[in-house]
Short mmCIF file of C-alpha atoms and ligand atoms in Angstrom, two decimals:
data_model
loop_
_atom_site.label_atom_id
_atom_site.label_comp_id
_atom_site.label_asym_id
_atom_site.label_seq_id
_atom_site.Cartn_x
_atom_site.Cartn_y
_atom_site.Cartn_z
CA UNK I 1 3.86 52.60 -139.79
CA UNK I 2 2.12 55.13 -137.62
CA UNK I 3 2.87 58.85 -137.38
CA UNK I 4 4.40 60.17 -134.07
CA UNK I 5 4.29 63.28 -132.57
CA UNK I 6 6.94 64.97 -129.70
CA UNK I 7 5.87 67.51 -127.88
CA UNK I 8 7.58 70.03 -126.30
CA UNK I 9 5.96 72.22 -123.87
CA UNK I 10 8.02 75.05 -122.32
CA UNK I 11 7.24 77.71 -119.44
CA UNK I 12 9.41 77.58 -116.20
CA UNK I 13 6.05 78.06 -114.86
CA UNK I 14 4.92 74.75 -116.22
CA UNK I 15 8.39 73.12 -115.32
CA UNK I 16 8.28 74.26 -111.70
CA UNK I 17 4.59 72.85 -111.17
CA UNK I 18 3.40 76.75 -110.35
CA UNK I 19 0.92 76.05 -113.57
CA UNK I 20 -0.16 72.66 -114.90
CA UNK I 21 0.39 71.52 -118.34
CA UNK I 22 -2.48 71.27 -120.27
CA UNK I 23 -1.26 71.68 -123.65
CA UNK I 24 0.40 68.20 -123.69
CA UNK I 25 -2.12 66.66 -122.91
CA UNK I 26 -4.60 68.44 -125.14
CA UNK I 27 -2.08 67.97 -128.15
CA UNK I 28 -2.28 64.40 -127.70
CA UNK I 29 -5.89 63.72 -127.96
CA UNK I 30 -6.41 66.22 -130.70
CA UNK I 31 -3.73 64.42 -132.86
CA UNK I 32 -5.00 61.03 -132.16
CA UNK I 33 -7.95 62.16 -134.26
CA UNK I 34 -5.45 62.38 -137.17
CA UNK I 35 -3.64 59.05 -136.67
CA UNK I 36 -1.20 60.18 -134.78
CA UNK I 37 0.57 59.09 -131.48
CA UNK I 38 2.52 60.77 -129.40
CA UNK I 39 6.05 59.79 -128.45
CA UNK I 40 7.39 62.18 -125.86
CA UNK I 41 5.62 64.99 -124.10
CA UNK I 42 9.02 67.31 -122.84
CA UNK I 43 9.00 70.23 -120.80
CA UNK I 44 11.47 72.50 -120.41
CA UNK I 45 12.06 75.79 -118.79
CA UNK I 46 12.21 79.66 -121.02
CA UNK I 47 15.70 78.32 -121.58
CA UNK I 48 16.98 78.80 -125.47
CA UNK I 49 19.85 76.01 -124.25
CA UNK I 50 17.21 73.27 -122.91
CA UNK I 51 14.70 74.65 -126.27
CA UNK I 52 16.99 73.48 -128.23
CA UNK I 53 17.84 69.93 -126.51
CA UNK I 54 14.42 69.27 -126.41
CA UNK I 55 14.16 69.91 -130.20
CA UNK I 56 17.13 67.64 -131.15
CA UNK I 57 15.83 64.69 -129.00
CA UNK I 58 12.37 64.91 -130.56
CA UNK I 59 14.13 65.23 -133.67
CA UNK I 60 16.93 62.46 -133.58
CA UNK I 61 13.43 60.34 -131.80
CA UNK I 62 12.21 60.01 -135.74
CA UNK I 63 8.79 61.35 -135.02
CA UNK I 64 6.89 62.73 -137.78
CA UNK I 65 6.18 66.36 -136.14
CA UNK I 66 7.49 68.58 -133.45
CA UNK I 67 4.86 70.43 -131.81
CA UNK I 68 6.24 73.27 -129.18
CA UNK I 69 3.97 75.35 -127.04
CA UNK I 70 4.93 78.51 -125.44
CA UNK I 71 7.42 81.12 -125.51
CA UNK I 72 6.10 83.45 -128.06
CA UNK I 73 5.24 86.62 -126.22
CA UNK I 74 6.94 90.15 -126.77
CA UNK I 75 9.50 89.65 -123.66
CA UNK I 76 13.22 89.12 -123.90
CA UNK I 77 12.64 85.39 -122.33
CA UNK I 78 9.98 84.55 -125.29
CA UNK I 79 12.29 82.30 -127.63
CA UNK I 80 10.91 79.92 -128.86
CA UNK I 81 10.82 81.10 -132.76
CA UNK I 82 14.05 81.86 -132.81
CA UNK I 83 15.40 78.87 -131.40
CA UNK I 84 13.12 76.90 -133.76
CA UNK I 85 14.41 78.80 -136.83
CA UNK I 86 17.69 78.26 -135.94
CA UNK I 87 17.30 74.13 -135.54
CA UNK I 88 15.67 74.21 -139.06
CA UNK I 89 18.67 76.24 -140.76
CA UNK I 90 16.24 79.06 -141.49
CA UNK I 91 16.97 82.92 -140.72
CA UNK I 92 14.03 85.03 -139.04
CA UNK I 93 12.93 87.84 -141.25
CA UNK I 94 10.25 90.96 -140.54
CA UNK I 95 7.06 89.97 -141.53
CA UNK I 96 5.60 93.72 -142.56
CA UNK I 97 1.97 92.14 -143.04
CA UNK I 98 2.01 90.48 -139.38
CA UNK I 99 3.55 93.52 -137.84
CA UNK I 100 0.68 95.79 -138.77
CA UNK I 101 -1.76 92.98 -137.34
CA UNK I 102 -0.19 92.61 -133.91
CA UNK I 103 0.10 95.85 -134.05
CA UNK I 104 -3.71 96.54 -134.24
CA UNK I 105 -4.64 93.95 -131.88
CA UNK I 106 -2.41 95.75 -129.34
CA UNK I 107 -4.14 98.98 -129.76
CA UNK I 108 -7.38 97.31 -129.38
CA UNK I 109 -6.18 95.43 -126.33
CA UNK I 110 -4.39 98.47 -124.80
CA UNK I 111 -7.55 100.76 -125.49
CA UNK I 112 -10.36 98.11 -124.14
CA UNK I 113 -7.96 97.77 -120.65
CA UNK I 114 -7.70 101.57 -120.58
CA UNK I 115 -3.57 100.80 -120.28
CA UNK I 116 -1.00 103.84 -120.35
CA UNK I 117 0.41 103.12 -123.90
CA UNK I 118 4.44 103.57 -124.27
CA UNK I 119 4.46 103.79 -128.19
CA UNK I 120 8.22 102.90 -128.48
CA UNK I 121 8.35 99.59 -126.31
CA UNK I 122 5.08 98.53 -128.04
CA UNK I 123 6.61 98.83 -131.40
CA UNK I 124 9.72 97.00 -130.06
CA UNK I 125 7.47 94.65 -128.66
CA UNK I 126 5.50 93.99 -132.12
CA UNK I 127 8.68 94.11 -134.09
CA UNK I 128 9.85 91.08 -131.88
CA UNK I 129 6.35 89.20 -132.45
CA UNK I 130 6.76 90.17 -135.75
CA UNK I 131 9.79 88.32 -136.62
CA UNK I 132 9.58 84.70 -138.56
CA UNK I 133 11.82 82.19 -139.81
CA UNK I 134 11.81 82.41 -143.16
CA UNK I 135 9.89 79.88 -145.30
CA UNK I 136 7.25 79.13 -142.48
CA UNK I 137 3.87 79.51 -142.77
CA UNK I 138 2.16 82.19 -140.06
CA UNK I 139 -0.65 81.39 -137.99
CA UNK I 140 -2.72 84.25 -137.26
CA UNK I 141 -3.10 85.46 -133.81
CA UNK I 142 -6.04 84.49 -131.53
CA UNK I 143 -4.33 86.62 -128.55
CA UNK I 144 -1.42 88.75 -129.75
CA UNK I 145 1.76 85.85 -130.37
CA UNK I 146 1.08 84.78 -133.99
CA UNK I 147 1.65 80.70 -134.50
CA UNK I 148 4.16 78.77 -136.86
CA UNK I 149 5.04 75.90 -139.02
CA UNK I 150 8.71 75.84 -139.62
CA UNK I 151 9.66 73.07 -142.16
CA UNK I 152 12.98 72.50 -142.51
CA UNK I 153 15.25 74.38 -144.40
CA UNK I 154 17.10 73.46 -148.03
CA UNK I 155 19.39 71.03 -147.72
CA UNK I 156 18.66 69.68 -144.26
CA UNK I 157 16.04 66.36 -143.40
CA UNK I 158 13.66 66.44 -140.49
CA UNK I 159 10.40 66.77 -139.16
CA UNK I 160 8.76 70.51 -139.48
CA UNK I 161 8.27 71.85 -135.93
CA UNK I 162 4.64 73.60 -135.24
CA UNK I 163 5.05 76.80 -132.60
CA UNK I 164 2.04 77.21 -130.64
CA UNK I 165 1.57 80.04 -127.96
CA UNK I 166 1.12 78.69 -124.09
CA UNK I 167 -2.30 79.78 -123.34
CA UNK I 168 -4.25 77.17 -124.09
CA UNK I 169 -7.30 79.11 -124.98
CA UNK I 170 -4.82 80.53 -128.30
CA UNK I 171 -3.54 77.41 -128.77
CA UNK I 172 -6.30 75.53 -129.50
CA UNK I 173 -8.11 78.25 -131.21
CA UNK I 174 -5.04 78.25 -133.32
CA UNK I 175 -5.47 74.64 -134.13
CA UNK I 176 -7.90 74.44 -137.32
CA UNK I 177 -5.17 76.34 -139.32
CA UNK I 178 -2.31 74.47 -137.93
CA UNK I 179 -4.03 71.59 -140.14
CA UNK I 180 -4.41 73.61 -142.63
CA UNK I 181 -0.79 74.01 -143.69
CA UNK I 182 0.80 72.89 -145.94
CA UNK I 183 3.70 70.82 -144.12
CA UNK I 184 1.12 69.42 -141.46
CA UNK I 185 -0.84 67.73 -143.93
CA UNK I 186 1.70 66.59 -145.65
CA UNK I 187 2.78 64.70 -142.21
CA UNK I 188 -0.93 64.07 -141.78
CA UNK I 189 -1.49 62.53 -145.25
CA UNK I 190 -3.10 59.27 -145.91
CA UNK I 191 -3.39 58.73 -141.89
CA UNK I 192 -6.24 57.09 -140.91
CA UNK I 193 -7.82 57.45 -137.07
CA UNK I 194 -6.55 56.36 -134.29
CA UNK I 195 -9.90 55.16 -131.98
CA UNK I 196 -9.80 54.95 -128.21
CA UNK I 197 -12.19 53.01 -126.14
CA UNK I 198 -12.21 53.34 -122.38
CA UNK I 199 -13.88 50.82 -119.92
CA UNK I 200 -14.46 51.25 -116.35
CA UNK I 201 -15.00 49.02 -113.22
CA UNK I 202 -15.31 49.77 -109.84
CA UNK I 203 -14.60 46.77 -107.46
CA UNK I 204 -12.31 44.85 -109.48
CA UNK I 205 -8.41 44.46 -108.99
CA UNK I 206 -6.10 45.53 -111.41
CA UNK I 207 -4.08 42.40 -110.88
CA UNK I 208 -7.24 40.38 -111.62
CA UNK I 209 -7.69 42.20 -114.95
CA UNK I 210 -4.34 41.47 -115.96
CA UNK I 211 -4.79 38.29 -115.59
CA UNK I 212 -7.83 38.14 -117.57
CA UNK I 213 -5.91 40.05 -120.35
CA UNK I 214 -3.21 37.60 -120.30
CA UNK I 215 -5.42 35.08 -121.12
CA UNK I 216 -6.46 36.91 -123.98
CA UNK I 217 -2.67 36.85 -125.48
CA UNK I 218 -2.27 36.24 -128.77
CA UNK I 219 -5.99 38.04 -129.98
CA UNK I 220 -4.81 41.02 -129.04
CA UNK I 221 -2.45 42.27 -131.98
CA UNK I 222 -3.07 45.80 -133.29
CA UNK I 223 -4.30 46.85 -129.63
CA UNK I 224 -2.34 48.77 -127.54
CA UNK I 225 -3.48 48.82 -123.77
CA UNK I 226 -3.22 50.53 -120.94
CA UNK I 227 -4.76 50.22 -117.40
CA UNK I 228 -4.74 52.41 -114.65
CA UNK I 229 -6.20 52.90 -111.35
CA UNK I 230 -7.86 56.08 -110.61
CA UNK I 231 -9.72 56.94 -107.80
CA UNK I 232 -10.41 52.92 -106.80
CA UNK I 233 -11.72 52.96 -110.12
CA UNK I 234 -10.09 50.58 -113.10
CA UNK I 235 -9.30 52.37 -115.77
CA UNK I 236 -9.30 50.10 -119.08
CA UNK I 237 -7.69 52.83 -122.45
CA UNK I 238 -7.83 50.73 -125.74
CA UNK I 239 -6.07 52.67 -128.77
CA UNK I 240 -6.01 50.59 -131.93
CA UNK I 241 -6.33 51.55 -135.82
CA UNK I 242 -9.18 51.21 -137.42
CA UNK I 243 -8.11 47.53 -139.07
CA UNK I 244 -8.19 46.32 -135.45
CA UNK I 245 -11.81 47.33 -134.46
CA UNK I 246 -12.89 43.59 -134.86
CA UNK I 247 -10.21 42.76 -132.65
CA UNK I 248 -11.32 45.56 -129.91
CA UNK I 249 -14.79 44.29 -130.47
CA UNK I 250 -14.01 41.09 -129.17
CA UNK I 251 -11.82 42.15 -126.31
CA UNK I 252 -14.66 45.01 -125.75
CA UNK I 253 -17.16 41.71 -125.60
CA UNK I 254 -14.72 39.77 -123.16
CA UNK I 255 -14.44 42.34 -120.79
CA UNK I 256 -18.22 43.08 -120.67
CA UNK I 257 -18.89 39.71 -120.28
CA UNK I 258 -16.22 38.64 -117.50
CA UNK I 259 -16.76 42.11 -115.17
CA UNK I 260 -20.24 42.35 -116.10
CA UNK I 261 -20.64 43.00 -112.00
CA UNK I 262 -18.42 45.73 -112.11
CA UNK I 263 -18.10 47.14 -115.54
CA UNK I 264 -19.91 50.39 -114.68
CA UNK I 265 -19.25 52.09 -118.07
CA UNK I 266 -18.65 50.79 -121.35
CA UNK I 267 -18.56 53.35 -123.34
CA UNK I 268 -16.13 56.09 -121.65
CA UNK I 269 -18.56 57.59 -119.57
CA UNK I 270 -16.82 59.02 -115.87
CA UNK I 271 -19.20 58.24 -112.99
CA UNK I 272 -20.44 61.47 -113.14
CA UNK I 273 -21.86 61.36 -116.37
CA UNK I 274 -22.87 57.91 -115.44
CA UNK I 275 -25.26 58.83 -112.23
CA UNK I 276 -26.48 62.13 -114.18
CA UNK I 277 -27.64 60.06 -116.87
CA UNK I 278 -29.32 57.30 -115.05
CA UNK I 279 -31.17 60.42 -112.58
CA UNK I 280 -31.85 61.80 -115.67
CA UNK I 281 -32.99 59.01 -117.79
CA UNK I 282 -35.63 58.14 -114.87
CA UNK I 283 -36.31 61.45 -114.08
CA UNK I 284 -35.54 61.64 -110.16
CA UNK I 285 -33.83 64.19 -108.09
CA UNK I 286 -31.31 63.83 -105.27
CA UNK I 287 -30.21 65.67 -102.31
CA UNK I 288 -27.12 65.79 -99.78
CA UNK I 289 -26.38 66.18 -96.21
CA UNK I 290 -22.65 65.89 -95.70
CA UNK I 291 -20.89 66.81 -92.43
CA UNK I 292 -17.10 65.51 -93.50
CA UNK I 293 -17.04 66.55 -96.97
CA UNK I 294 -19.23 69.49 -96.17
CA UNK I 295 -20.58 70.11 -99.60
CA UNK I 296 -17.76 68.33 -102.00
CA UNK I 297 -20.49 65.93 -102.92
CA UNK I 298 -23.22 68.20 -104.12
CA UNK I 299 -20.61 70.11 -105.60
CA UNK I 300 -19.81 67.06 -107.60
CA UNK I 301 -22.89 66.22 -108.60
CA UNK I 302 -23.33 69.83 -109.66
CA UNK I 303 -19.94 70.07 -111.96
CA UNK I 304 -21.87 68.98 -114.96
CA UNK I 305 -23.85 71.22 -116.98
CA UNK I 306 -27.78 70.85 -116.96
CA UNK I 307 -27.63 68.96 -113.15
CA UNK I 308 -30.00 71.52 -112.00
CA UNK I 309 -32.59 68.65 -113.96
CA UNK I 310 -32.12 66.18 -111.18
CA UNK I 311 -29.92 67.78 -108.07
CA UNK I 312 -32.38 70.12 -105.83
CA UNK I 313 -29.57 71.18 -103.48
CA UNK I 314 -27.44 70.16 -100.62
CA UNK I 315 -26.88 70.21 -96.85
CA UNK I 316 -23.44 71.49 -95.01
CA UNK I 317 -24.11 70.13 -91.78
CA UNK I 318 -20.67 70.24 -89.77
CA UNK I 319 -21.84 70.20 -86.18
CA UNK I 320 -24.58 68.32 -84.23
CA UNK I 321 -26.91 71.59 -84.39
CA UNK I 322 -26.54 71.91 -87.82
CA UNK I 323 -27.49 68.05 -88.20
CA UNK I 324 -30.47 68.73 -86.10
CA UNK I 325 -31.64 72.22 -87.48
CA UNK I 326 -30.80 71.55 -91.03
CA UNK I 327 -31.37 67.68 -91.51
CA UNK I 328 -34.06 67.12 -89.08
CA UNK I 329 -31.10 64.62 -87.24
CA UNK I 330 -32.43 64.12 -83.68
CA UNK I 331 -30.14 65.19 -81.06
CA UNK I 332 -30.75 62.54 -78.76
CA UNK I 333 -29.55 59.91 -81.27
CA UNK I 334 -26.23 62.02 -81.96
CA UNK I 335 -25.99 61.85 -78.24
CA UNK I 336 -26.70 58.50 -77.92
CA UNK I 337 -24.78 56.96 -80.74
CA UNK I 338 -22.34 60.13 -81.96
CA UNK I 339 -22.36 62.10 -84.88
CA UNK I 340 -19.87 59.41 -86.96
CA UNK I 341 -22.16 56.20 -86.87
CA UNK I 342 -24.21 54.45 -88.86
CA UNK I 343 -27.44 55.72 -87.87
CA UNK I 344 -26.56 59.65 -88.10
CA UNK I 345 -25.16 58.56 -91.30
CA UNK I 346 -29.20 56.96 -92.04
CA UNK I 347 -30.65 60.01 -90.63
CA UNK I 348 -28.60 62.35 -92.54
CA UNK I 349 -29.50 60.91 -96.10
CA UNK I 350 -33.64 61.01 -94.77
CA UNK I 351 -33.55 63.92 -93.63
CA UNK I 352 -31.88 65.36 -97.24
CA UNK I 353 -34.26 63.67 -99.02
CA UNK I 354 -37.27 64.85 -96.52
CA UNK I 355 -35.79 68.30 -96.34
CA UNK I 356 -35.82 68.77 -99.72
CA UNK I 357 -38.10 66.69 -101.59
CA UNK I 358 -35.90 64.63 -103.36
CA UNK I 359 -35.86 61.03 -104.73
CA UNK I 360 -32.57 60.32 -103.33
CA UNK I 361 -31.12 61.25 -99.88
CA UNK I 362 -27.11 61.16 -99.62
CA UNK I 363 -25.75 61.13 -96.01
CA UNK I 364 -21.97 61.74 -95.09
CA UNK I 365 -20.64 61.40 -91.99
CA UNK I 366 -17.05 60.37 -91.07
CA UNK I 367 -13.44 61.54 -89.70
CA UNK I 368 -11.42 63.04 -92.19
CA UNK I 369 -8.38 64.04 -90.15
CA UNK I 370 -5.73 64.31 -89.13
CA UNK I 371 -6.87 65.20 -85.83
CA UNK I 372 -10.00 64.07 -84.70
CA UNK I 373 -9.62 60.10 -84.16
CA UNK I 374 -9.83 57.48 -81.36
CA UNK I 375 -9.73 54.19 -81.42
CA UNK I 376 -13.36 52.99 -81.48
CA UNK I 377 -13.28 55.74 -84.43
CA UNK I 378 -10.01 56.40 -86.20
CA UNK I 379 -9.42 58.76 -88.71
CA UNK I 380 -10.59 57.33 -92.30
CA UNK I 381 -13.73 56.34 -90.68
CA UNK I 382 -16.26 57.20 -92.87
CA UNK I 383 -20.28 56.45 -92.87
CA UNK I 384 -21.88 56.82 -95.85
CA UNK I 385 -25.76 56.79 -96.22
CA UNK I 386 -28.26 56.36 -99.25
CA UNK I 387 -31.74 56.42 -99.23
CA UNK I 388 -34.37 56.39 -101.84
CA UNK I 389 -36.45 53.97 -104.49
CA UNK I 390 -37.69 52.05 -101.31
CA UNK I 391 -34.27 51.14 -99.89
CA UNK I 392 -32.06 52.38 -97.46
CA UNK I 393 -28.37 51.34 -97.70
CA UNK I 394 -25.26 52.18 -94.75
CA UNK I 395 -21.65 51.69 -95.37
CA UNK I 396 -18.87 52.09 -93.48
CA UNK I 397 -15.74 52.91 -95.58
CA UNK I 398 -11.52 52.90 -93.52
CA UNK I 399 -10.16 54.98 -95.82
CA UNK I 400 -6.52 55.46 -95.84
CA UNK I 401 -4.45 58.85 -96.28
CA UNK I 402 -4.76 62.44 -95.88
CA UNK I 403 -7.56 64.33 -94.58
CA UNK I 404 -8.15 65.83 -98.82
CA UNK I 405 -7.53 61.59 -99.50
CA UNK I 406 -10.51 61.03 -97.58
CA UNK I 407 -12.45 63.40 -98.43
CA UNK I 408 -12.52 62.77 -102.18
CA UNK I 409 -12.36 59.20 -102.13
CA UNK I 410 -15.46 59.66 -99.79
CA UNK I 411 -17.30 61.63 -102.70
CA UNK I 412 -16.01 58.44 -105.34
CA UNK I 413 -17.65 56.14 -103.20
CA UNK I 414 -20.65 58.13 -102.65
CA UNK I 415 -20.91 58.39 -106.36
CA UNK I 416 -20.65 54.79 -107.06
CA UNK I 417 -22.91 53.62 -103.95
CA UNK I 418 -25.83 55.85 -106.04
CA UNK I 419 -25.19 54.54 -109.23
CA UNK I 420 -25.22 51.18 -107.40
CA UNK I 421 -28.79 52.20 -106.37
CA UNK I 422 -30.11 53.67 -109.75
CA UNK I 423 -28.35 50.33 -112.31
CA UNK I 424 -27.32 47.79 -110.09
CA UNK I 425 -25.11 45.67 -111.97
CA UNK I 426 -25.20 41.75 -111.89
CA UNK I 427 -22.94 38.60 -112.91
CA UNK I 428 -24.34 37.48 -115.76
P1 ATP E 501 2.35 85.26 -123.93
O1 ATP E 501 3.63 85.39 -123.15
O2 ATP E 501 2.18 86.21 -125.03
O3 ATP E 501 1.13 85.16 -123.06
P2 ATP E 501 3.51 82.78 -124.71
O4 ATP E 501 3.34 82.00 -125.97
O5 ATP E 501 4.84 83.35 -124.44
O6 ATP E 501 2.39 83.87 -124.70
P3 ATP E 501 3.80 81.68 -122.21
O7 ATP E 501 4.43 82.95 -121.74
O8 ATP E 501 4.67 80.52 -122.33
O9 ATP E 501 3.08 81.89 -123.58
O10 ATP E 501 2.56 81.33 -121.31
C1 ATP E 501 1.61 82.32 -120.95
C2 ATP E 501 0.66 81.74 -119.92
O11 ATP E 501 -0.11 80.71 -120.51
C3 ATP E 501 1.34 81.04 -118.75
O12 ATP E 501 1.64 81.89 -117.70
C4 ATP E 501 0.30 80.03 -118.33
O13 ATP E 501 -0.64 80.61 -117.49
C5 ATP E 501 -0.32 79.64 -119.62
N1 ATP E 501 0.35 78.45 -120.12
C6 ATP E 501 1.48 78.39 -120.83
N2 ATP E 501 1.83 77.13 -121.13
C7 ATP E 501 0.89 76.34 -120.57
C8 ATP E 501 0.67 74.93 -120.50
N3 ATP E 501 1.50 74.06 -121.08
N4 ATP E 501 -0.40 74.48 -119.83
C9 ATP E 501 -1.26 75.35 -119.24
N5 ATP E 501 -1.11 76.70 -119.27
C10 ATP E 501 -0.06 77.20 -119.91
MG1 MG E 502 5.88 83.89 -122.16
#
């Protein structure tokens, strides 16, 4: 039997879409560590009415844990512990101990921000923080709103419910004593790792893939499997106990072997980390010269830490005069064959790599939209240029969607079309 986890993640901010959840998300991987999978991710607004749904689906669910996130600041519309106290049959009590401690880290906060201090609504405030359900264990404070594990009360069955504050800096520096406690390792106990293995292609079909895995039926028990398409980019997640490795091992060997043209990473890796590692690995440097993404790429190829190793910099060159000053681009050819072709596109990636010294030269030139097309060159049309180790390659890419759509699936492709360059991959 594996152990489950629900989550519930409240914030009307996080409901609404005004501020992404990353909580859930971050819950879910740090559990998997432990064994444990996650059922239900809810989210709910800073209302005690929905709380307390959420809690009783998780709960009448079966899972193992309840893990909430949010809702424990000093304002009237931070619930969340009393809510929780009151599904576990437990009454809150004044914690004198964790009084005094929120009280000092207020003082400290209030004194490092130079705020006016308003002694009596602080000590309201810190009273209010202060308050626990009885029985649970407290979680010290990373910001000011102390944690909790509430197990249920005498007399009642259920799962015990960990209450984690919303920023997600405190709630995963709250995490290490979370496992600590006593009714989260009694959940934990005896649970052995869940793994994940991820395996990516670029140029496959998803359809293709689950054909290929349908073929496999019947050697694929203990595996659960999902695939996804991100980006153009197959997305292969394998999560399986650690009895079934020998089982991934061979699926892991099947898929290798059948998309061996278009398995890009085997081992998790994002393209990113992919191209930085083969630029790295050989020790060459690249460049850009983008006029439609006008810098996305290079910023992309800068979001890693340490790509100052292998990227020396990259071109914004929007108009024809920037092509020309900037990228060396002559302006007769941009007359001759305009600025989205094939040969600007050439011209753009040789004149990053002259320009700058580098191994590899990226070129971008293209129509992202939505104004801007004809019909010799309709929006989506996108050149793409890369030159370097002795070879010079030109695409042209019809992307569909939205003017952002085009831009960042132009920066995928890019990616991929240097990789392509650096570890060309073959049918074996
Ligand atoms: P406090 O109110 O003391 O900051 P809290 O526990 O009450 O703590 P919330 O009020 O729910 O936390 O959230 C505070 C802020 O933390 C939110 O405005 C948001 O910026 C961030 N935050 C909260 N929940 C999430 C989440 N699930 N994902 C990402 N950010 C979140
Ligand atoms: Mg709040």
């Amino acid at each position: 039997m594996t152990t489950r986890a629900g989550i519930v993640v409240t914030g009307t901010e996080v409901l609404t879409g005004r501020v992404i959840d990353r909580n859930g998300p971050w819950l879910a991987e740090a559990l998997r560590v432990y064994g444990v999978d996650i059922a239900h991710v809810s989210i709910v607004g800073d209302r005690p009415d929905d709380l307390r749904d959420a809690l009783r689906f998780a709960a009448g669910s079966g899972v193992d844990l309840i893990i909430t996130s949010g809702g424990l600041g000093p304002t009237a519309d931070d619930l969340t512990a009393e809510v929780v106290a009151g599904e576990q049959g437990r009454a809150m009590r004044l914690d004198p101990e964790l009084e005094q401690q929120i009280a000092a880290i207020v003082e400290r906060l209030s004194a490092n921000f130079g705020w006016p201090s308003d002694p009596e609504a602080t000590a309201a405030a810190t009273r209010k923080q202060a308050m626990v359900p009885d029985g649970a264990s407290v979680l010290a404070p990373v910001g000011t709103a102390p944690g909790l594990v509430v197990p249920v009360g005498p007399g009642r069955s259920g799962p015990p419910v960990v209450v984690l504050p919303g920023p997600p800096r405190e709630l995963q520096g709250m995490w290490p004593a979370v496992l600590e406690t006593p009714a989260v390792q009694t959940a934990l106990a005896g649970r052995a790792e869940l793994r994940q293995s991820t395996i990516r292609l670029w140029g496959t079909r998803e359809s293709e893939l689950a054909e290929t895995l349908r073929e496999q039926d019947g050697h694929l028990d203990g595996l659960e499997i999902t695939t996804c398409l991100r980006e153009g980019e197959v997305e292969i997640v394998t999560r399986y106990g650690i009895a079934a490795q020998p089982t991934y091992d061979r699926l892991h060997a099947v898929l290798a072997q059948t998309y061996a043209a278009t398995a890009f990473s085997l081992d998790g890796a994002t393209i990113d980390e992919v191209v930085a590692g083969a630029l790295l690995a050989r020790g060459l440097t690249v460049a850009t010269a983008e006029s439609c993404t006008a810098g996305l790429l290079a910023g992309r190829l800068t979001d890693l830490a340490g790509s100052s190793a292998y990227v020396l910099g990259g071109l914004v060159v929007y108009s024809n005069q920037a092509k020309h000053d900037l990228a060396g681009v002559s302006m007769e050819l941009i007359e001759r064959v305009g600025a989205v072709s094939p040969e600007v596109a050439e011209a753009l990636a040789e004149g990053a790599r002259a320009r700058l010294g580098a191994d590899i030269g990226v070129g971008i030139t293209g129509i992202a939209g939505p104004g801007g097309g004809t019909a010799e060159k309709p929006v989506g049309l996108v050149y793409l240029g890369v030159s370097g180790l002795g070879q010079t390659i030109v695409r042209k890419l019809n992307l569909p969607g939205s003017r952002a759509d085009v831009r960042r699936r132009t920066v995928v492709i890019a990616l991929h079309q240097v990789r392509e360059l650096l570890v060309p991959l073959e049918a074996t």
